[in-house]
Amino acid sequence: MSLFNHAEHPLVSVVIPSKNRLDFLLEALDSVFAQTYQNLEVIVVDDGSATPLGPMLKEKYGDRILFLRHEKSLGAPAARNAGARLASGEYIAFLDDDDLWLPEKISKQIECFKCASLPCALVGCSFAYVKNLASLMTCFAPYKVELEDGLFKLLLSRNVIGGCSVPLIKREALTSVGGFDESFKSCQDWDLWLRLLHWGDAVFVPDVLLYRRVHEGQITSNLKHKIAGRKRLLAKFPEEFANFPRTRKEHLRRLATLSLLDDDRLSALNGYLNVLIQDMLDWRSFCGVLLSMLPLKCGKILAERAGAMRLNGTIFYH
């Protein structure tokens, strides 16, 4: 007999993809098992680690974890989808292996689902970047706006929900929209959030419920993947971007800046000029044209000031 009243405490499936990061994974799992909300199903997907993670996880956690291994890495989106297919919970929460949940994360998000007045696809939360648990770097709070011409338009412009570790998602919604698009090398979370908002509403817990860990592997981002992801996003939502031409223009300008940061001055110049053809008064793109014509190092330094976020010396391209 179940120990839980499923009407009050519905099952939540937690899906954690991991590859070659056992130390981080163990800390992430400990943050899951420290949740005040206890009706959890935990699924770890080993996406082709050089040393299989299963035996070590079995030794520490026993039967508290469902485990799946890909002998060859298929990428994080495919690993998340594989874990979601194994899930039996009414809700699904993804957790990156280098992130950490605070103890009340799932409990507070479940309460938001219960109180939602409209059909709800996901519940987000505020989060903080940390280098270690004693060193809080900065906090990011969700935007509190209405869905009608509000959150969706804002999300189309930039990923205001955050990464995969942030939301609690209704499994029915995730299944309905088809999960993560595995063709995306970057921006796959952003793409999923947009599709989920076509299914239902999104609400937010204002509290910080997630620590996103900053470590050396994040200092340099794969700009080519980010450029490809944004281009794919523009191509995938043509009607939505047509309804918000200013947002589309912002994406094109952003793509040009990322190209400049990636040492591709020709693509950057063409991108800025493309924006100016649509709007000759776009002064940011005019500045971008000038940056594209400067010596490469100077142009990159100035573009980085506008095209990246720095936290204690760590650079994030977005």
PDB file of C-alpha atoms in Angstrom:
ATOM      1  CA  MET A   1       0.000   0.000   0.000  1.00  0.00           C
ATOM      2  CA  SER A   2       1.288   3.457  -0.903  1.00  0.00           C
ATOM      3  CA  LEU A   3       2.425   5.664   1.962  1.00  0.00           C
ATOM      4  CA  PHE A   4       1.183   8.754   0.089  1.00  0.00           C
ATOM      5  CA  ASN A   5      -2.223  10.239  -0.599  1.00  0.00           C
ATOM      6  CA  HIS A   6      -1.704  10.803  -4.319  1.00  0.00           C
ATOM      7  CA  ALA A   7      -4.402  13.469  -4.494  1.00  0.00           C
ATOM      8  CA  GLU A   8      -2.415  15.549  -2.001  1.00  0.00           C
ATOM      9  CA  HIS A   9       1.060  14.284  -2.885  1.00  0.00           C
ATOM     10  CA  PRO A  10       1.174  13.291  -6.587  1.00  0.00           C
ATOM     11  CA  LEU A  11       4.217  11.379  -7.764  1.00  0.00           C
ATOM     12  CA  VAL A  12       7.015  13.547  -9.161  1.00  0.00           C
ATOM     13  CA  SER A  13       9.582  11.946 -11.477  1.00  0.00           C
ATOM     14  CA  VAL A  14      13.062  13.468 -11.304  1.00  0.00           C
ATOM     15  CA  VAL A  15      15.235  12.954 -14.405  1.00  0.00           C
ATOM     16  CA  ILE A  16      18.988  13.591 -14.173  1.00  0.00           C
ATOM     17  CA  PRO A  17      21.226  13.144 -17.245  1.00  0.00           C
ATOM     18  CA  SER A  18      24.925  12.785 -16.480  1.00  0.00           C
ATOM     19  CA  LYS A  19      28.206  12.113 -18.217  1.00  0.00           C
ATOM     20  CA  ASN A  20      31.626  11.760 -16.563  1.00  0.00           C
ATOM     21  CA  ARG A  21      30.741  13.984 -13.582  1.00  0.00           C
ATOM     22  CA  LEU A  22      30.200  11.596 -10.694  1.00  0.00           C
ATOM     23  CA  ASP A  23      31.194  14.077  -7.968  1.00  0.00           C
ATOM     24  CA  PHE A  24      28.691  16.672  -9.166  1.00  0.00           C
ATOM     25  CA  LEU A  25      26.040  13.986  -9.727  1.00  0.00           C
ATOM     26  CA  LEU A  26      26.292  12.699  -6.155  1.00  0.00           C
ATOM     27  CA  GLU A  27      25.769  16.220  -4.786  1.00  0.00           C
ATOM     28  CA  ALA A  28      22.809  16.752  -7.130  1.00  0.00           C
ATOM     29  CA  LEU A  29      21.259  13.471  -5.971  1.00  0.00           C
ATOM     30  CA  ASP A  30      21.787  14.368  -2.328  1.00  0.00           C
ATOM     31  CA  SER A  31      19.867  17.604  -2.965  1.00  0.00           C
ATOM     32  CA  VAL A  32      16.997  15.537  -4.419  1.00  0.00           C
ATOM     33  CA  PHE A  33      16.851  13.144  -1.478  1.00  0.00           C
ATOM     34  CA  ALA A  34      16.918  16.138   0.888  1.00  0.00           C
ATOM     35  CA  GLN A  35      13.598  17.409  -0.523  1.00  0.00           C
ATOM     36  CA  THR A  36      10.824  17.998   1.988  1.00  0.00           C
ATOM     37  CA  TYR A  37       8.481  16.577  -0.666  1.00  0.00           C
ATOM     38  CA  GLN A  38       9.038  12.833  -0.468  1.00  0.00           C
ATOM     39  CA  ASN A  39       6.870  11.202  -3.143  1.00  0.00           C
ATOM     40  CA  LEU A  40       9.646  11.152  -5.733  1.00  0.00           C
ATOM     41  CA  GLU A  41      10.775   8.757  -8.437  1.00  0.00           C
ATOM     42  CA  VAL A  42      14.447   9.371  -9.307  1.00  0.00           C
ATOM     43  CA  ILE A  43      15.794   8.430 -12.749  1.00  0.00           C
ATOM     44  CA  VAL A  44      19.465   8.823 -13.699  1.00  0.00           C
ATOM     45  CA  VAL A  45      20.483   8.557 -17.357  1.00  0.00           C
ATOM     46  CA  ASP A  46      24.184   7.836 -17.881  1.00  0.00           C
ATOM     47  CA  ASP A  47      24.828   9.359 -21.296  1.00  0.00           C
ATOM     48  CA  GLY A  48      27.927   7.388 -22.257  1.00  0.00           C
ATOM     49  CA  SER A  49      30.248   8.001 -19.295  1.00  0.00           C
ATOM     50  CA  ALA A  50      33.712   6.497 -19.780  1.00  0.00           C
ATOM     51  CA  THR A  51      33.272   4.649 -16.475  1.00  0.00           C
ATOM     52  CA  PRO A  52      29.676   3.418 -16.037  1.00  0.00           C
ATOM     53  CA  LEU A  53      27.909   5.252 -13.214  1.00  0.00           C
ATOM     54  CA  GLY A  54      25.480   2.463 -12.324  1.00  0.00           C
ATOM     55  CA  PRO A  55      27.610   0.358  -9.935  1.00  0.00           C
ATOM     56  CA  MET A  56      28.684   3.399  -7.896  1.00  0.00           C
ATOM     57  CA  LEU A  57      25.130   4.732  -7.655  1.00  0.00           C
ATOM     58  CA  LYS A  58      23.796   1.302  -6.711  1.00  0.00           C
ATOM     59  CA  GLU A  59      26.338   1.069  -3.908  1.00  0.00           C
ATOM     60  CA  LYS A  60      25.309   4.417  -2.394  1.00  0.00           C
ATOM     61  CA  TYR A  61      21.591   4.656  -3.136  1.00  0.00           C
ATOM     62  CA  GLY A  62      20.458   1.067  -3.636  1.00  0.00           C
ATOM     63  CA  ASP A  63      16.999   0.749  -5.160  1.00  0.00           C
ATOM     64  CA  ARG A  64      16.072   4.403  -4.652  1.00  0.00           C
ATOM     65  CA  ILE A  65      17.221   5.164  -8.221  1.00  0.00           C
ATOM     66  CA  LEU A  66      16.016   3.929 -11.595  1.00  0.00           C
ATOM     67  CA  PHE A  67      19.019   3.772 -13.892  1.00  0.00           C
ATOM     68  CA  LEU A  68      19.462   3.868 -17.662  1.00  0.00           C
ATOM     69  CA  ARG A  69      22.746   3.854 -19.564  1.00  0.00           C
ATOM     70  CA  HIS A  70      23.517   4.921 -23.125  1.00  0.00           C
ATOM     71  CA  GLU A  71      26.667   3.103 -24.201  1.00  0.00           C
ATOM     72  CA  LYS A  72      27.296   5.913 -26.690  1.00  0.00           C
ATOM     73  CA  SER A  73      26.531   9.523 -25.807  1.00  0.00           C
ATOM     74  CA  LEU A  74      23.355  10.778 -27.500  1.00  0.00           C
ATOM     75  CA  GLY A  75      23.438  14.269 -25.986  1.00  0.00           C
ATOM     76  CA  ALA A  76      21.570  15.836 -23.085  1.00  0.00           C
ATOM     77  CA  PRO A  77      18.212  16.370 -24.896  1.00  0.00           C
ATOM     78  CA  ALA A  78      18.060  12.694 -25.906  1.00  0.00           C
ATOM     79  CA  ALA A  79      19.079  11.623 -22.395  1.00  0.00           C
ATOM     80  CA  ARG A  80      16.314  13.754 -20.864  1.00  0.00           C
ATOM     81  CA  ASN A  81      13.743  12.346 -23.283  1.00  0.00           C
ATOM     82  CA  ALA A  82      14.852   8.790 -22.509  1.00  0.00           C
ATOM     83  CA  GLY A  83      14.447   9.438 -18.792  1.00  0.00           C
ATOM     84  CA  ALA A  84      11.041  11.050 -19.319  1.00  0.00           C
ATOM     85  CA  ARG A  85       9.846   7.960 -21.214  1.00  0.00           C
ATOM     86  CA  LEU A  86      10.633   5.872 -18.122  1.00  0.00           C
ATOM     87  CA  ALA A  87       8.826   8.289 -15.814  1.00  0.00           C
ATOM     88  CA  SER A  88       5.513   7.372 -14.221  1.00  0.00           C
ATOM     89  CA  GLY A  89       4.917  10.573 -12.240  1.00  0.00           C
ATOM     90  CA  GLU A  90       2.148  13.087 -12.824  1.00  0.00           C
ATOM     91  CA  TYR A  91       4.878  15.739 -12.889  1.00  0.00           C
ATOM     92  CA  ILE A  92       8.452  15.700 -14.194  1.00  0.00           C
ATOM     93  CA  ALA A  93      11.406  17.732 -12.971  1.00  0.00           C
ATOM     94  CA  PHE A  94      14.719  17.704 -14.828  1.00  0.00           C
ATOM     95  CA  LEU A  95      17.936  18.359 -12.943  1.00  0.00           C
ATOM     96  CA  ASP A  96      21.328  18.976 -14.548  1.00  0.00           C
ATOM     97  CA  ASP A  97      24.005  17.025 -12.710  1.00  0.00           C
ATOM     98  CA  ASP A  98      25.951  20.174 -11.761  1.00  0.00           C
ATOM     99  CA  ASP A  99      22.941  21.989 -10.263  1.00  0.00           C
ATOM    100  CA  LEU A 100      21.496  21.750  -6.749  1.00  0.00           C
ATOM    101  CA  TRP A 101      17.930  22.022  -5.501  1.00  0.00           C
ATOM    102  CA  LEU A 102      17.062  23.679  -2.218  1.00  0.00           C
ATOM    103  CA  PRO A 103      15.001  21.432   0.109  1.00  0.00           C
ATOM    104  CA  GLU A 104      11.579  23.024  -0.497  1.00  0.00           C
ATOM    105  CA  LYS A 105      11.792  23.293  -4.291  1.00  0.00           C
ATOM    106  CA  ILE A 106       9.386  20.542  -5.299  1.00  0.00           C
ATOM    107  CA  SER A 107       7.017  21.141  -2.371  1.00  0.00           C
ATOM    108  CA  LYS A 108       6.541  24.825  -3.226  1.00  0.00           C
ATOM    109  CA  GLN A 109       6.137  24.136  -6.939  1.00  0.00           C
ATOM    110  CA  ILE A 110       3.508  21.453  -6.268  1.00  0.00           C
ATOM    111  CA  GLU A 111       1.572  23.959  -4.150  1.00  0.00           C
ATOM    112  CA  CYS A 112       1.645  26.401  -7.087  1.00  0.00           C
ATOM    113  CA  PHE A 113       0.177  23.764  -9.384  1.00  0.00           C
ATOM    114  CA  LYS A 114      -2.635  23.162  -6.888  1.00  0.00           C
ATOM    115  CA  CYS A 115      -3.443  26.892  -6.695  1.00  0.00           C
ATOM    116  CA  ALA A 116      -3.242  27.632 -10.442  1.00  0.00           C
ATOM    117  CA  SER A 117      -6.489  29.044 -11.848  1.00  0.00           C
ATOM    118  CA  LEU A 118      -5.734  28.085 -15.476  1.00  0.00           C
ATOM    119  CA  PRO A 119      -4.447  24.803 -16.952  1.00  0.00           C
ATOM    120  CA  CYS A 120      -0.781  24.989 -16.029  1.00  0.00           C
ATOM    121  CA  ALA A 121       2.087  23.468 -18.025  1.00  0.00           C
ATOM    122  CA  LEU A 122       4.961  24.411 -15.724  1.00  0.00           C
ATOM    123  CA  VAL A 123       5.923  26.132 -12.499  1.00  0.00           C
ATOM    124  CA  GLY A 124       9.204  28.056 -12.466  1.00  0.00           C
ATOM    125  CA  CYS A 125      11.176  29.602  -9.623  1.00  0.00           C
ATOM    126  CA  SER A 126      13.945  32.050  -8.873  1.00  0.00           C
ATOM    127  CA  PHE A 127      17.497  30.712  -8.866  1.00  0.00           C
ATOM    128  CA  ALA A 128      21.001  31.775  -7.944  1.00  0.00           C
ATOM    129  CA  TYR A 129      24.440  31.234  -9.451  1.00  0.00           C
ATOM    130  CA  VAL A 130      27.025  29.896  -7.002  1.00  0.00           C
ATOM    131  CA  LYS A 131      30.699  28.940  -7.224  1.00  0.00           C
ATOM    132  CA  ASN A 132      30.376  27.030  -3.985  1.00  0.00           C
ATOM    133  CA  LEU A 133      27.613  26.757  -1.427  1.00  0.00           C
ATOM    134  CA  ALA A 134      29.184  29.504   0.679  1.00  0.00           C
ATOM    135  CA  SER A 135      29.567  31.947  -2.221  1.00  0.00           C
ATOM    136  CA  LEU A 136      26.317  33.277  -3.681  1.00  0.00           C
ATOM    137  CA  MET A 137      27.085  35.202  -6.867  1.00  0.00           C
ATOM    138  CA  THR A 138      23.782  36.639  -8.060  1.00  0.00           C
ATOM    139  CA  CYS A 139      20.068  35.818  -8.053  1.00  0.00           C
ATOM    140  CA  PHE A 140      17.626  35.773 -10.951  1.00  0.00           C
ATOM    141  CA  ALA A 141      13.910  36.219 -10.295  1.00  0.00           C
ATOM    142  CA  PRO A 142      11.245  35.206 -12.836  1.00  0.00           C
ATOM    143  CA  TYR A 143       9.290  37.872 -14.632  1.00  0.00           C
ATOM    144  CA  LYS A 144       5.776  38.186 -13.194  1.00  0.00           C
ATOM    145  CA  VAL A 145       3.691  38.945 -16.241  1.00  0.00           C
ATOM    146  CA  GLU A 146       0.458  37.600 -17.663  1.00  0.00           C
ATOM    147  CA  LEU A 147       0.424  34.981 -20.404  1.00  0.00           C
ATOM    148  CA  GLU A 148      -1.690  37.109 -22.756  1.00  0.00           C
ATOM    149  CA  ASP A 149       0.797  39.116 -24.818  1.00  0.00           C
ATOM    150  CA  GLY A 150       3.072  38.977 -21.802  1.00  0.00           C
ATOM    151  CA  LEU A 151       5.138  35.968 -20.808  1.00  0.00           C
ATOM    152  CA  PHE A 152       5.085  34.349 -24.253  1.00  0.00           C
ATOM    153  CA  LYS A 153       6.232  37.547 -25.962  1.00  0.00           C
ATOM    154  CA  LEU A 154       8.935  38.019 -23.340  1.00  0.00           C
ATOM    155  CA  LEU A 155      10.028  34.381 -23.615  1.00  0.00           C
ATOM    156  CA  LEU A 156      10.198  34.700 -27.382  1.00  0.00           C
ATOM    157  CA  SER A 157      12.727  37.490 -26.841  1.00  0.00           C
ATOM    158  CA  ARG A 158      14.881  35.764 -24.204  1.00  0.00           C
ATOM    159  CA  ASN A 159      14.797  32.690 -22.003  1.00  0.00           C
ATOM    160  CA  VAL A 160      13.323  34.214 -18.862  1.00  0.00           C
ATOM    161  CA  ILE A 161      12.383  30.833 -17.366  1.00  0.00           C
ATOM    162  CA  GLY A 162      15.959  29.585 -17.188  1.00  0.00           C
ATOM    163  CA  GLY A 163      17.619  26.218 -17.682  1.00  0.00           C
ATOM    164  CA  CYS A 164      16.283  22.687 -17.432  1.00  0.00           C
ATOM    165  CA  SER A 165      16.721  22.440 -13.653  1.00  0.00           C
ATOM    166  CA  VAL A 166      14.261  25.283 -12.976  1.00  0.00           C
ATOM    167  CA  PRO A 167      10.676  24.217 -13.773  1.00  0.00           C
ATOM    168  CA  LEU A 168       8.393  21.483 -12.536  1.00  0.00           C
ATOM    169  CA  ILE A 169       6.466  20.298 -15.602  1.00  0.00           C
ATOM    170  CA  LYS A 170       3.121  18.557 -15.953  1.00  0.00           C
ATOM    171  CA  ARG A 171       3.889  15.268 -17.680  1.00  0.00           C
ATOM    172  CA  GLU A 172       0.730  15.463 -19.807  1.00  0.00           C
ATOM    173  CA  ALA A 173       1.967  18.771 -21.229  1.00  0.00           C
ATOM    174  CA  LEU A 174       5.497  17.471 -21.839  1.00  0.00           C
ATOM    175  CA  THR A 175       4.164  14.405 -23.659  1.00  0.00           C
ATOM    176  CA  SER A 176       1.698  16.474 -25.670  1.00  0.00           C
ATOM    177  CA  VAL A 177       4.387  18.798 -27.082  1.00  0.00           C
ATOM    178  CA  GLY A 178       6.834  15.959 -27.771  1.00  0.00           C
ATOM    179  CA  GLY A 179       9.558  16.586 -25.187  1.00  0.00           C
ATOM    180  CA  PHE A 180      12.929  18.073 -26.064  1.00  0.00           C
ATOM    181  CA  ASP A 181      13.799  18.626 -29.727  1.00  0.00           C
ATOM    182  CA  GLU A 182      16.957  16.530 -30.087  1.00  0.00           C
ATOM    183  CA  SER A 183      18.054  18.410 -33.213  1.00  0.00           C
ATOM    184  CA  PHE A 184      18.956  21.446 -31.063  1.00  0.00           C
ATOM    185  CA  LYS A 185      22.597  21.650 -29.938  1.00  0.00           C
ATOM    186  CA  SER A 186      21.744  24.699 -27.817  1.00  0.00           C
ATOM    187  CA  CYS A 187      18.551  26.520 -26.793  1.00  0.00           C
ATOM    188  CA  GLN A 188      16.679  23.200 -26.477  1.00  0.00           C
ATOM    189  CA  ASP A 189      15.246  24.281 -23.114  1.00  0.00           C
ATOM    190  CA  TRP A 190      14.102  27.614 -24.557  1.00  0.00           C
ATOM    191  CA  ASP A 191      12.398  25.841 -27.456  1.00  0.00           C
ATOM    192  CA  LEU A 192      10.571  23.496 -25.066  1.00  0.00           C
ATOM    193  CA  TRP A 193       9.327  26.324 -22.842  1.00  0.00           C
ATOM    194  CA  LEU A 194       7.846  28.102 -25.875  1.00  0.00           C
ATOM    195  CA  ARG A 195       5.994  24.959 -26.945  1.00  0.00           C
ATOM    196  CA  LEU A 196       4.771  24.317 -23.403  1.00  0.00           C
ATOM    197  CA  LEU A 197       3.289  27.830 -23.278  1.00  0.00           C
ATOM    198  CA  HIS A 198       1.195  26.890 -26.307  1.00  0.00           C
ATOM    199  CA  TRP A 199      -0.200  24.044 -24.183  1.00  0.00           C
ATOM    200  CA  GLY A 200      -0.924  25.944 -20.971  1.00  0.00           C
ATOM    201  CA  ASP A 201      -0.018  28.602 -18.445  1.00  0.00           C
ATOM    202  CA  ALA A 202       3.197  29.115 -16.485  1.00  0.00           C
ATOM    203  CA  VAL A 203       3.386  30.368 -12.913  1.00  0.00           C
ATOM    204  CA  PHE A 204       6.348  31.107 -10.668  1.00  0.00           C
ATOM    205  CA  VAL A 205       7.525  30.687  -7.104  1.00  0.00           C
ATOM    206  CA  PRO A 206       9.346  33.932  -6.194  1.00  0.00           C
ATOM    207  CA  ASP A 207      11.753  32.170  -3.813  1.00  0.00           C
ATOM    208  CA  VAL A 208      15.236  31.026  -4.820  1.00  0.00           C
ATOM    209  CA  LEU A 209      14.855  27.236  -5.006  1.00  0.00           C
ATOM    210  CA  LEU A 210      17.825  26.291  -7.204  1.00  0.00           C
ATOM    211  CA  TYR A 211      21.560  26.829  -7.161  1.00  0.00           C
ATOM    212  CA  ARG A 212      23.155  26.800 -10.608  1.00  0.00           C
ATOM    213  CA  ARG A 213      26.755  25.918 -10.099  1.00  0.00           C
ATOM    214  CA  VAL A 214      29.455  27.909 -11.905  1.00  0.00           C
ATOM    215  CA  HIS A 215      32.599  25.931 -12.675  1.00  0.00           C
ATOM    216  CA  GLU A 216      35.525  25.922 -15.077  1.00  0.00           C
ATOM    217  CA  GLY A 217      33.699  23.944 -17.736  1.00  0.00           C
ATOM    218  CA  GLN A 218      31.300  26.849 -18.233  1.00  0.00           C
ATOM    219  CA  ILE A 219      33.838  29.648 -18.698  1.00  0.00           C
ATOM    220  CA  THR A 220      33.987  29.173 -22.458  1.00  0.00           C
ATOM    221  CA  SER A 221      30.701  28.443 -24.213  1.00  0.00           C
ATOM    222  CA  ASN A 222      30.309  26.797 -27.600  1.00  0.00           C
ATOM    223  CA  LEU A 223      29.318  29.861 -29.580  1.00  0.00           C
ATOM    224  CA  LYS A 224      28.696  27.916 -32.784  1.00  0.00           C
ATOM    225  CA  HIS A 225      26.085  25.812 -30.972  1.00  0.00           C
ATOM    226  CA  LYS A 226      24.449  28.943 -29.540  1.00  0.00           C
ATOM    227  CA  ILE A 227      24.337  30.546 -32.987  1.00  0.00           C
ATOM    228  CA  ALA A 228      22.862  27.388 -34.517  1.00  0.00           C
ATOM    229  CA  GLY A 229      20.317  27.144 -31.691  1.00  0.00           C
ATOM    230  CA  ARG A 230      19.065  30.701 -32.169  1.00  0.00           C
ATOM    231  CA  LYS A 231      18.825  30.224 -35.932  1.00  0.00           C
ATOM    232  CA  ARG A 232      16.846  27.019 -35.375  1.00  0.00           C
ATOM    233  CA  LEU A 233      14.551  28.853 -32.965  1.00  0.00           C
ATOM    234  CA  LEU A 234      13.836  31.575 -35.543  1.00  0.00           C
ATOM    235  CA  ALA A 235      13.113  28.952 -38.191  1.00  0.00           C
ATOM    236  CA  LYS A 236      10.873  26.887 -35.917  1.00  0.00           C
ATOM    237  CA  PHE A 237       8.535  29.699 -34.840  1.00  0.00           C
ATOM    238  CA  PRO A 238       8.041  31.805 -38.014  1.00  0.00           C
ATOM    239  CA  GLU A 239       4.443  32.834 -37.272  1.00  0.00           C
ATOM    240  CA  GLU A 240       5.235  33.827 -33.706  1.00  0.00           C
ATOM    241  CA  PHE A 241       8.196  35.966 -34.738  1.00  0.00           C
ATOM    242  CA  ALA A 242       6.152  37.486 -37.573  1.00  0.00           C
ATOM    243  CA  ASN A 243       3.670  38.687 -34.941  1.00  0.00           C
ATOM    244  CA  PHE A 244       6.493  40.379 -33.019  1.00  0.00           C
ATOM    245  CA  PRO A 245       8.867  41.898 -35.613  1.00  0.00           C
ATOM    246  CA  ARG A 246      10.795  43.854 -32.996  1.00  0.00           C
ATOM    247  CA  THR A 247      11.602  40.622 -31.166  1.00  0.00           C
ATOM    248  CA  ARG A 248      12.751  39.023 -34.416  1.00  0.00           C
ATOM    249  CA  LYS A 249      14.999  42.021 -35.045  1.00  0.00           C
ATOM    250  CA  GLU A 250      16.526  41.613 -31.574  1.00  0.00           C
ATOM    251  CA  HIS A 251      17.324  37.972 -32.354  1.00  0.00           C
ATOM    252  CA  LEU A 252      18.998  38.880 -35.639  1.00  0.00           C
ATOM    253  CA  ARG A 253      21.097  41.533 -33.926  1.00  0.00           C
ATOM    254  CA  ARG A 254      22.001  39.069 -31.188  1.00  0.00           C
ATOM    255  CA  LEU A 255      23.064  36.500 -33.786  1.00  0.00           C
ATOM    256  CA  ALA A 256      25.324  39.084 -35.385  1.00  0.00           C
ATOM    257  CA  THR A 257      26.958  39.843 -32.030  1.00  0.00           C
ATOM    258  CA  LEU A 258      27.512  36.142 -31.312  1.00  0.00           C
ATOM    259  CA  SER A 259      29.094  35.769 -34.764  1.00  0.00           C
ATOM    260  CA  LEU A 260      31.477  38.622 -33.992  1.00  0.00           C
ATOM    261  CA  LEU A 261      32.407  36.968 -30.679  1.00  0.00           C
ATOM    262  CA  ASP A 262      33.024  33.770 -32.661  1.00  0.00           C
ATOM    263  CA  ASP A 263      35.559  35.564 -34.925  1.00  0.00           C
ATOM    264  CA  ASP A 264      33.169  35.496 -37.898  1.00  0.00           C
ATOM    265  CA  ARG A 265      33.226  39.158 -38.894  1.00  0.00           C
ATOM    266  CA  LEU A 266      31.606  38.611 -42.289  1.00  0.00           C
ATOM    267  CA  SER A 267      28.533  36.912 -40.791  1.00  0.00           C
ATOM    268  CA  ALA A 268      28.408  39.593 -38.104  1.00  0.00           C
ATOM    269  CA  LEU A 269      28.550  42.414 -40.655  1.00  0.00           C
ATOM    270  CA  ASN A 270      25.876  40.782 -42.831  1.00  0.00           C
ATOM    271  CA  GLY A 271      23.695  40.267 -39.765  1.00  0.00           C
ATOM    272  CA  TYR A 272      23.889  43.869 -38.618  1.00  0.00           C
ATOM    273  CA  LEU A 273      23.271  45.131 -42.165  1.00  0.00           C
ATOM    274  CA  ASN A 274      20.243  42.843 -42.431  1.00  0.00           C
ATOM    275  CA  VAL A 275      18.761  44.497 -39.350  1.00  0.00           C
ATOM    276  CA  LEU A 276      19.510  47.979 -40.725  1.00  0.00           C
ATOM    277  CA  ILE A 277      17.727  47.130 -43.971  1.00  0.00           C
ATOM    278  CA  GLN A 278      14.608  46.523 -41.856  1.00  0.00           C
ATOM    279  CA  ASP A 279      15.180  49.463 -39.523  1.00  0.00           C
ATOM    280  CA  MET A 280      17.657  52.153 -40.552  1.00  0.00           C
ATOM    281  CA  LEU A 281      17.312  53.806 -37.123  1.00  0.00           C
ATOM    282  CA  ASP A 282      18.552  50.769 -35.175  1.00  0.00           C
ATOM    283  CA  TRP A 283      21.588  52.425 -33.593  1.00  0.00           C
ATOM    284  CA  ARG A 284      22.784  49.206 -31.928  1.00  0.00           C
ATOM    285  CA  SER A 285      23.178  47.537 -35.311  1.00  0.00           C
ATOM    286  CA  PHE A 286      24.892  50.638 -36.671  1.00  0.00           C
ATOM    287  CA  CYS A 287      27.393  50.343 -33.800  1.00  0.00           C
ATOM    288  CA  GLY A 288      27.718  46.648 -34.644  1.00  0.00           C
ATOM    289  CA  VAL A 289      28.680  47.479 -38.223  1.00  0.00           C
ATOM    290  CA  LEU A 290      31.436  49.725 -36.900  1.00  0.00           C
ATOM    291  CA  LEU A 291      32.615  47.017 -34.479  1.00  0.00           C
ATOM    292  CA  SER A 292      32.741  44.523 -37.356  1.00  0.00           C
ATOM    293  CA  MET A 293      35.144  46.812 -39.201  1.00  0.00           C
ATOM    294  CA  LEU A 294      37.524  47.317 -36.287  1.00  0.00           C
ATOM    295  CA  PRO A 295      40.597  45.115 -35.831  1.00  0.00           C
ATOM    296  CA  LEU A 296      39.257  41.762 -34.668  1.00  0.00           C
ATOM    297  CA  LYS A 297      40.577  41.932 -31.108  1.00  0.00           C
ATOM    298  CA  CYS A 298      39.174  45.419 -30.486  1.00  0.00           C
ATOM    299  CA  GLY A 299      35.813  44.518 -31.987  1.00  0.00           C
ATOM    300  CA  LYS A 300      35.559  41.378 -29.869  1.00  0.00           C
ATOM    301  CA  ILE A 301      36.426  43.167 -26.641  1.00  0.00           C
ATOM    302  CA  LEU A 302      33.740  45.794 -27.207  1.00  0.00           C
ATOM    303  CA  ALA A 303      31.193  43.235 -28.447  1.00  0.00           C
ATOM    304  CA  GLU A 304      31.811  41.085 -25.385  1.00  0.00           C
ATOM    305  CA  ARG A 305      30.764  43.947 -23.155  1.00  0.00           C
ATOM    306  CA  ALA A 306      27.386  43.938 -24.866  1.00  0.00           C
ATOM    307  CA  GLY A 307      27.167  40.258 -25.698  1.00  0.00           C
ATOM    308  CA  ALA A 308      28.086  38.427 -22.521  1.00  0.00           C
ATOM    309  CA  MET A 309      27.324  38.388 -18.840  1.00  0.00           C
ATOM    310  CA  ARG A 310      30.212  38.300 -16.364  1.00  0.00           C
ATOM    311  CA  LEU A 311      29.917  36.905 -12.853  1.00  0.00           C
ATOM    312  CA  ASN A 312      33.088  37.078 -10.759  1.00  0.00           C
ATOM    313  CA  GLY A 313      35.249  36.643 -13.840  1.00  0.00           C
ATOM    314  CA  THR A 314      33.112  33.861 -15.339  1.00  0.00           C
ATOM    315  CA  ILE A 315      31.698  34.622 -18.791  1.00  0.00           C
ATOM    316  CA  PHE A 316      28.229  33.511 -19.898  1.00  0.00           C
ATOM    317  CA  TYR A 317      27.159  33.911 -23.525  1.00  0.00           C
ATOM    318  CA  HIS A 318      23.398  33.944 -23.992  1.00  0.00           C
TER     319      HIS A 318
END
